[in-house]
Short mmCIF file of C-alpha atoms and ligand atoms in Angstrom, two decimals:
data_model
loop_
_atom_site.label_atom_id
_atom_site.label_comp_id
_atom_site.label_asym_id
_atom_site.label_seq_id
_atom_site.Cartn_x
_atom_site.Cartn_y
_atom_site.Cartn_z
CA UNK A 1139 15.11 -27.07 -1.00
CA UNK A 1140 18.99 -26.83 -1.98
CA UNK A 1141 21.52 -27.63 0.03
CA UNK A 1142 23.94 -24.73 0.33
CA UNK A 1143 25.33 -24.74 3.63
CA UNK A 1144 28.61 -25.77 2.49
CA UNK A 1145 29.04 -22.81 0.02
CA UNK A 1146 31.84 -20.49 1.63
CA UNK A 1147 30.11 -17.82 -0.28
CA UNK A 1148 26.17 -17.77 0.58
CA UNK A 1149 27.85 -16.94 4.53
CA UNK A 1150 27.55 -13.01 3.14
CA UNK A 1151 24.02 -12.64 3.09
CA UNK A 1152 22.34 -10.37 5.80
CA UNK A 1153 19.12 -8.67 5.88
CA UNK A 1154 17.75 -6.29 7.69
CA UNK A 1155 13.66 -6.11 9.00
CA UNK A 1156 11.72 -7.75 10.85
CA UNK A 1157 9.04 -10.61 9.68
CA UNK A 1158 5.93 -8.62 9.76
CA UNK A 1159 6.60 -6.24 7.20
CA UNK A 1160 7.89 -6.53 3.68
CA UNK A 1161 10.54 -8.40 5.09
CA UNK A 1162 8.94 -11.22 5.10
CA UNK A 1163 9.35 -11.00 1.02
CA UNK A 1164 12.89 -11.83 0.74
CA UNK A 1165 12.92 -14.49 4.04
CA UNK A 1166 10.66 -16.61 2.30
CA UNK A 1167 12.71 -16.30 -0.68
CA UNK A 1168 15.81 -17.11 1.41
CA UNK A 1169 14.03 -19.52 3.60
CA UNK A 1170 13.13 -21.78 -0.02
CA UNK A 1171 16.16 -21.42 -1.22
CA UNK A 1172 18.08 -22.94 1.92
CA UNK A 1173 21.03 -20.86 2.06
CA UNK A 1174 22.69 -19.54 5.08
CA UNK A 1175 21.57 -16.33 6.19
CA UNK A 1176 22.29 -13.47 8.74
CA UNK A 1177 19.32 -11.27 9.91
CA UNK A 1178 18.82 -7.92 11.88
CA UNK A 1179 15.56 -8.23 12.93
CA UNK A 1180 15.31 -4.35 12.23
CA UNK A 1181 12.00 -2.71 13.25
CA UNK A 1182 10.04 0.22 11.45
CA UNK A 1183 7.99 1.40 14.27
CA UNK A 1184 9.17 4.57 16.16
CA UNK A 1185 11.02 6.25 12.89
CA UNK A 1186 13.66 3.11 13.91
CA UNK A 1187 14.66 3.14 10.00
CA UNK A 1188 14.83 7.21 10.19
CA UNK A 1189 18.12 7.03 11.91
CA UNK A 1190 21.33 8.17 10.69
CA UNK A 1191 23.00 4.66 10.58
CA UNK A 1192 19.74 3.19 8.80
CA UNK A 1193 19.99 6.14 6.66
CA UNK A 1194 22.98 5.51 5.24
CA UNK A 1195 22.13 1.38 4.11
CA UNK A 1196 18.62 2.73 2.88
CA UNK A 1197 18.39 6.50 2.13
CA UNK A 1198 14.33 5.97 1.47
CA UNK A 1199 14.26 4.84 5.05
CA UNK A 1200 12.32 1.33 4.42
CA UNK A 1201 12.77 -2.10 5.57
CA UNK A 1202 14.07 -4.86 4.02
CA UNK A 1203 17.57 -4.35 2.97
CA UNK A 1204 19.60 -6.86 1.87
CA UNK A 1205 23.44 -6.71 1.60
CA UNK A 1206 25.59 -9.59 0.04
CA UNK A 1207 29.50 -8.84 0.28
CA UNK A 1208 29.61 -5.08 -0.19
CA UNK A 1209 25.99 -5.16 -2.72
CA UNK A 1210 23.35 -3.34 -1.06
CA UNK A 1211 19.90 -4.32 -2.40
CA UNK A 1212 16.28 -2.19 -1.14
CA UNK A 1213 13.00 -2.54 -2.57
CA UNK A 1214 11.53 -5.89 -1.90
CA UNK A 1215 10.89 -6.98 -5.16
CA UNK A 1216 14.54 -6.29 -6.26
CA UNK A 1217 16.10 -7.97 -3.28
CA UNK A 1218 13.82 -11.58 -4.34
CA UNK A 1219 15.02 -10.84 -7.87
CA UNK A 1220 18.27 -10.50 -6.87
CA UNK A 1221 18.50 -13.77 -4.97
CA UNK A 1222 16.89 -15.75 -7.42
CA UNK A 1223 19.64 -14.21 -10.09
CA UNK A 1224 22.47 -15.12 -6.97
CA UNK A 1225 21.42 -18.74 -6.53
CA UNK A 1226 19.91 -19.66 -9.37
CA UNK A 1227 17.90 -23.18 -9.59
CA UNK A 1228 14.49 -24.54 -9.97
CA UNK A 1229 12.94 -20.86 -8.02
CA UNK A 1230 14.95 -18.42 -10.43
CA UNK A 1231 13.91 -17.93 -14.48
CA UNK A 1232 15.43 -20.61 -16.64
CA UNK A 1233 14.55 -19.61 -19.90
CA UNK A 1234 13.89 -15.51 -20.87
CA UNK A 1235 10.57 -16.22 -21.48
CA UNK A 1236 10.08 -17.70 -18.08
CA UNK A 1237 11.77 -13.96 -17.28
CA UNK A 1238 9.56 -12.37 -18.80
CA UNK A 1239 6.23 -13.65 -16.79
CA UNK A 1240 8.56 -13.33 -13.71
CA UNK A 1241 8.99 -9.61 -14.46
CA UNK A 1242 5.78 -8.60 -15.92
CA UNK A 1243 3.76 -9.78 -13.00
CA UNK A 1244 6.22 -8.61 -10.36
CA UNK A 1245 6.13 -5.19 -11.67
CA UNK A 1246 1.86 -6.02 -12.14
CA UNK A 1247 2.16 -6.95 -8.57
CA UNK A 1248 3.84 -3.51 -6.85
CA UNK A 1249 1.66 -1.21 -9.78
CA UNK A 1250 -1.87 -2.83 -9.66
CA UNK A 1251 -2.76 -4.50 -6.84
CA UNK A 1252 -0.06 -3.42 -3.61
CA UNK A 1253 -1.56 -0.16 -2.53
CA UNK A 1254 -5.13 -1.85 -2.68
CA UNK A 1255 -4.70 -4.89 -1.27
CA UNK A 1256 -3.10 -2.86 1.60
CA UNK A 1257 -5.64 -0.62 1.97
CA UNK A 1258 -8.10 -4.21 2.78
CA UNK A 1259 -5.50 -5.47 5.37
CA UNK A 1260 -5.53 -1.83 7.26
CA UNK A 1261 -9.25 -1.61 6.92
CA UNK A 1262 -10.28 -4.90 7.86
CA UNK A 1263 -7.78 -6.78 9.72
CA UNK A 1264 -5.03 -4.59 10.67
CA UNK A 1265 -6.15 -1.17 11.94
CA UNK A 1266 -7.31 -1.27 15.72
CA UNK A 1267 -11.09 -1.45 14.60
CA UNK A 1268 -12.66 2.34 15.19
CA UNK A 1269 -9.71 3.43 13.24
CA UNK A 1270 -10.67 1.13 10.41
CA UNK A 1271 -12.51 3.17 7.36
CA UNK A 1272 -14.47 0.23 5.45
CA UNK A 1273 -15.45 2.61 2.86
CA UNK A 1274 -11.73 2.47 1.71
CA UNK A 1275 -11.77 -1.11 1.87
CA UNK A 1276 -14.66 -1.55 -0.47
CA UNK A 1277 -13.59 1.09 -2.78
CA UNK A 1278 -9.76 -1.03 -3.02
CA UNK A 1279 -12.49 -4.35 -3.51
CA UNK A 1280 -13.58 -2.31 -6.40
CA UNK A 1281 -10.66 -1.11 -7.70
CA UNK A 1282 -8.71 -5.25 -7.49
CA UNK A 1283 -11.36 -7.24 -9.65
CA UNK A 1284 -10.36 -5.99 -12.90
CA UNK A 1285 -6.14 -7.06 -12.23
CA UNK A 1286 -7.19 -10.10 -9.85
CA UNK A 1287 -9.44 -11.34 -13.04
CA UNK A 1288 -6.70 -10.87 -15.03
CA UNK A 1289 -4.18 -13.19 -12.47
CA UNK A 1290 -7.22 -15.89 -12.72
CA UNK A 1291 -7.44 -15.91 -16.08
CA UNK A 1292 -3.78 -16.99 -16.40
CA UNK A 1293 -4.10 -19.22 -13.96
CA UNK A 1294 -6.76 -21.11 -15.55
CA UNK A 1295 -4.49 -23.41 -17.28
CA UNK A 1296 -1.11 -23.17 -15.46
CA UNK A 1297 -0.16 -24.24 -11.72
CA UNK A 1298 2.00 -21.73 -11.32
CA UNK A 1299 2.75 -17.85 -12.54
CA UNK A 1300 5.30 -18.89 -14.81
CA UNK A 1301 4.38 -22.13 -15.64
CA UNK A 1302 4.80 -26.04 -14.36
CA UNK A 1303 6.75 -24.91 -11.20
CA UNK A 1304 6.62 -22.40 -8.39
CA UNK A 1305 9.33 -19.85 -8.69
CA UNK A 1306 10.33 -16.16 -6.96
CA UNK A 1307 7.60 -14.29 -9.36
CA UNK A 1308 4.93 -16.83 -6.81
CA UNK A 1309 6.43 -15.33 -3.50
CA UNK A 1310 6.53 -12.10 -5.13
CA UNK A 1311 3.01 -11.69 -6.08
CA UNK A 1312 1.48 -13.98 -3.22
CA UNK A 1313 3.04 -11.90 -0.99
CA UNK A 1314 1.44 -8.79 -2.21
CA UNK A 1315 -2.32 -11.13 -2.87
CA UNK A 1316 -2.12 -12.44 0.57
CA UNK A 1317 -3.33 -9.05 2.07
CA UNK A 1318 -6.35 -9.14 0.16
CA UNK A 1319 -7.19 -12.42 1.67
CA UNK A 1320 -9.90 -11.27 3.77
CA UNK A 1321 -11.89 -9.90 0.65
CA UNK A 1322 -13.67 -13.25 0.28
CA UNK A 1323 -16.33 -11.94 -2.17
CA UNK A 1324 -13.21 -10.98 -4.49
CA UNK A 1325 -11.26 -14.10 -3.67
CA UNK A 1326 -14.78 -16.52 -4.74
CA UNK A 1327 -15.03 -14.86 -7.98
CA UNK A 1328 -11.71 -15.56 -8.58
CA UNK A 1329 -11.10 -19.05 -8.05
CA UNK A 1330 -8.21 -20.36 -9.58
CA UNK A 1331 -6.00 -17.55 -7.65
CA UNK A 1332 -7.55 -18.31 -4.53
CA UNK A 1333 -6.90 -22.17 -4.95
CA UNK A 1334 -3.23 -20.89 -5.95
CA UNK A 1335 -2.77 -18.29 -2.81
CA UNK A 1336 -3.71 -20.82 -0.65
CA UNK A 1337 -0.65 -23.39 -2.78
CA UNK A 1338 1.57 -21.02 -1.76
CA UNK A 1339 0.74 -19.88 1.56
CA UNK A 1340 0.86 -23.32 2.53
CA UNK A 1341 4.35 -23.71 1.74
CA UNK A 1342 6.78 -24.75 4.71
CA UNK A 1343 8.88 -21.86 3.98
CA UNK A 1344 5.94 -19.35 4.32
CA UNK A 1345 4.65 -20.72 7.29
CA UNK A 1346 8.35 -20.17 8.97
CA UNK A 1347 8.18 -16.92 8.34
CA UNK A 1348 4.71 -16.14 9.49
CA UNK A 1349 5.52 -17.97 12.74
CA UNK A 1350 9.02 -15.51 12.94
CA UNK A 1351 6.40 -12.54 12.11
CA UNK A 1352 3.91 -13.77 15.57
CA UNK A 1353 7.23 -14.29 17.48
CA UNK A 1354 8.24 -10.47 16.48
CA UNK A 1355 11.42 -11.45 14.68
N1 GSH B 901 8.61 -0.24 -1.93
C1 GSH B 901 9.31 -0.59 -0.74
C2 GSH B 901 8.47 -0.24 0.47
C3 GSH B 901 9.22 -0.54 1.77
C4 GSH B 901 8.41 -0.09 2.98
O1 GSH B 901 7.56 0.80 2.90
N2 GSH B 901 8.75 -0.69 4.12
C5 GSH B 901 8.07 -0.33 5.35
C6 GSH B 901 7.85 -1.58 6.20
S1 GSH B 901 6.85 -2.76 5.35
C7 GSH B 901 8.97 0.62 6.14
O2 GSH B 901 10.16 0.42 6.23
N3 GSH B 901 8.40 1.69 6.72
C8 GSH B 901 9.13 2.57 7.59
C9 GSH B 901 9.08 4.00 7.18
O3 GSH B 901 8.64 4.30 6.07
O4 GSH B 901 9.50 4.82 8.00
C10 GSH B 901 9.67 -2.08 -0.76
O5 GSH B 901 8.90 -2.86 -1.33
O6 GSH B 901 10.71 -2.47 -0.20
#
């Protein structure tokens, strides 16, 4: 972790939602970097991001936001990219073809595997259990071995997504991974990403913000 705190200008940072929710992208991003931070623990529940004064920060109506002196940043990808690109060191790209494996499997991340491994958190962990279809759950099992080979394969021979270090393209895609966790079959054929899942959700950082996500912050 950096030391920060004595930068005047990382005081401007504030984001907006709560832990458990996609949130929790750019807090663990914030939380490994070190820097300062303000947060409005913003809720989605209830339409809560449907009101006017939400409205006008996020016209989509989604949680997170993040706004740094006057730059408004939504979609959670963008917001980690944007941080990494605002604080630079050892989590942002150093080199553009380290920015090019931080894109690619970003943008892999959000197109091939979100709305899938989502569909397995709702359907086997999240849903109150006789709302839970487990049909849709296998079917998203299905539908994740051909990308989540893919991740393996290129984790055969590296530690990390973009090589000899964890950077923001690790919280990025772990983030989206870890709600596939409970697809074990899918997670033993695919070792390598499981062993490095289980790297990153071990981080300090990530644990912080799982423990602000069971507080309800
Ligand atoms: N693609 C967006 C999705 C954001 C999103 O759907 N956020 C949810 C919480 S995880 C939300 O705000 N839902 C409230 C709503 O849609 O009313 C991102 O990654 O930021």
């Amino acid at each position: 972790m950096s030391d920060f705190s004595t930068l005047e200008t990382t005081l401007t940072i504030k984001l907006h939602g709560i832990a458990a929710s996609r949130a929790a992208r750019p807090l663990w991003m914030l939380e490994e970097l070190g820097v300062p931070y303000e947060r409005v623990a913003q809720t989605y529940l209830n339409s809560a991001t449907r009101t006017p004064a939400f409205l006008a920060l996020n016209p989509n109506g989604h949680i997170p936001v993040l706004e740094d002196d006057g730059i408004v940043v939504w979609e959670s990808m963008a917001t980690t990219l944007y941080l990494a690109r605002r604080f630079g060191g050892p989590l942002a790209p150093a080199t553009l073809a380290e920015e090019a494996e931080v894109l690619r499997w970003t943008f892999w991340s959000v197109t091939e595997c979100e709305k899938d491994a989502l569909a397995i958190l709702f359907h086997r962990v999240a849903m109150p259990p006789d709302k839970r279809n487990p049909a849709l759950a296998d079917q998203a099992e299905r539908t994740l071995a051909r990308p989540f080979a893919v991740l393996d394969a290129h984790l055969a021979n590296r530690p990390w997504i973009a090589g000899d270090r964890f950077t923001v393209v690790d919280i990025n895609v772990a983030s989206v991974l870890a709600w596939a966790q409970s697809a074990s079959e899918l997670m033993k054929a695919n070792p390598h990403l499981a062993d490095w899942l289980q790297r990153c959700l071990a981080r300090p950082a990530q644990q912080k913000v799982r423990e602000m996500a069971r507080a309800g912050l």
